[in-house]
């Protein structure tokens, strides 16, 4: 996949409570090397604000809501995540920023790579220079 998309994760509805599932290479297009989560975000704070050279990721609002702005250097697209059965898939090479976190929101991030600072592009001008096309 070459663009950011919302993946509708399976949802097993049950009067006892709902259940959703992520299986690597089945409902997301990569193998999961790393999982991290972002929580206790003070009101008004912004996370992200960088691109990855190789990392693919899936972002899920497990609780609460937040927006992810995905930028290919030409256009910005804002995805509002507010359901725990929506996964935002972001391929490598997109600038992305997370903002508008609601109180007690919990952002789960599944990553296709181990952590590597060398995979980050943290300077927006460098990102534009690297260019996607
Ligand atoms: P960073 O990815 O810059 O956070 P965000 O994009 O959400 O604002 O990571 C913040 C710090 O945490 C940075 O010093 C790198 C470190 N970090 C790790 O050590 N391992 C990881 O898997 C991640 C995601 C971050």
CSV table of C-alpha atoms in Angstrom, one decimal, residues 8-94:
chain,number,residue,atom,x,y,z
A,8,UNK,CA,-11.7,-1.4,9.5
A,9,UNK,CA,-10.6,-4.0,12.0
A,10,UNK,CA,-12.8,-7.0,12.7
A,11,UNK,CA,-15.3,-6.3,15.5
A,12,UNK,CA,-17.0,-9.2,17.3
A,13,UNK,CA,-20.0,-7.7,18.9
A,14,UNK,CA,-21.2,-9.2,22.1
A,15,UNK,CA,-23.6,-8.2,24.9
A,16,UNK,CA,-20.7,-8.8,27.3
A,17,UNK,CA,-18.6,-6.3,25.4
A,18,UNK,CA,-17.0,-6.0,22.0
A,19,UNK,CA,-13.7,-7.5,20.8
A,20,UNK,CA,-11.5,-6.4,17.9
A,21,UNK,CA,-8.5,-8.2,16.4
A,22,UNK,CA,-5.2,-7.4,14.6
A,23,UNK,CA,-3.3,-10.2,13.0
A,24,UNK,CA,0.0,-9.4,11.2
A,25,UNK,CA,-0.1,-9.8,7.5
A,26,UNK,CA,-3.8,-10.7,7.6
A,27,UNK,CA,-5.6,-7.4,8.4
A,28,UNK,CA,-2.5,-5.3,8.4
A,29,UNK,CA,0.1,-5.5,5.6
A,30,UNK,CA,3.3,-6.0,7.7
A,31,UNK,CA,4.8,-8.1,10.5
A,32,UNK,CA,4.8,-6.4,13.9
A,33,UNK,CA,8.3,-5.8,15.3
A,34,UNK,CA,7.4,-3.3,18.0
A,35,UNK,CA,4.4,-2.0,19.9
A,36,UNK,CA,4.2,1.2,21.8
A,37,UNK,CA,1.5,3.4,23.2
A,38,UNK,CA,1.0,7.1,24.0
A,39,UNK,CA,-1.0,8.1,27.0
A,40,UNK,CA,-1.4,10.8,29.7
A,41,UNK,CA,-1.1,13.4,27.0
A,42,UNK,CA,-1.7,16.9,28.5
A,43,UNK,CA,-4.4,18.9,26.7
A,44,UNK,CA,-3.2,20.8,23.6
A,45,UNK,CA,0.0,18.7,23.2
A,46,UNK,CA,1.2,17.4,19.9
A,47,UNK,CA,3.1,14.2,19.3
A,48,UNK,CA,4.8,12.9,16.2
A,49,UNK,CA,5.9,15.6,13.9
A,50,UNK,CA,8.3,13.5,11.8
A,51,UNK,CA,8.5,10.9,9.0
A,52,UNK,CA,10.0,7.5,8.8
A,53,UNK,CA,12.2,6.3,6.0
A,54,UNK,CA,11.3,2.6,6.3
A,55,UNK,CA,8.8,2.1,9.2
A,56,UNK,CA,5.2,1.2,8.4
A,57,UNK,CA,2.8,1.6,11.2
A,58,UNK,CA,-0.8,1.2,12.4
A,59,UNK,CA,-2.3,3.6,14.9
A,60,UNK,CA,-5.4,2.7,16.9
A,61,UNK,CA,-7.3,5.0,19.4
A,62,UNK,CA,-7.8,2.2,22.0
A,63,UNK,CA,-9.5,4.8,24.1
A,64,UNK,CA,-10.7,8.4,23.6
A,65,UNK,CA,-9.9,10.2,20.4
A,66,UNK,CA,-7.2,12.2,18.6
A,67,UNK,CA,-6.4,13.3,15.1
A,68,UNK,CA,-3.5,12.2,12.9
A,69,UNK,CA,-2.4,14.6,10.2
A,70,UNK,CA,-0.6,12.7,7.4
A,71,UNK,CA,1.4,14.8,4.9
A,72,UNK,CA,3.0,13.6,1.7
A,73,UNK,CA,4.8,16.9,1.2
A,74,UNK,CA,2.1,18.2,-1.1
A,75,UNK,CA,-1.1,17.5,0.7
A,76,UNK,CA,-2.2,17.1,4.3
A,77,UNK,CA,-5.0,14.7,5.2
A,78,UNK,CA,-6.5,14.6,8.7
A,79,UNK,CA,-7.7,11.3,10.1
A,80,UNK,CA,-9.9,11.5,13.3
A,81,UNK,CA,-9.5,8.3,15.2
A,82,UNK,CA,-12.2,7.7,17.8
A,83,UNK,CA,-13.2,4.0,17.6
A,84,UNK,CA,-11.0,1.1,18.8
A,85,UNK,CA,-11.9,-0.9,15.6
A,86,UNK,CA,-10.3,1.7,13.3
A,87,UNK,CA,-6.6,1.3,12.5
A,88,UNK,CA,-4.8,4.1,10.6
A,89,UNK,CA,-2.2,2.4,8.3
A,90,UNK,CA,0.7,4.8,7.4
A,91,UNK,CA,3.3,3.6,4.8
A,92,UNK,CA,6.9,4.9,5.1
A,93,UNK,CA,7.7,8.4,3.8
A,94,UNK,CA,4.8,10.4,5.2
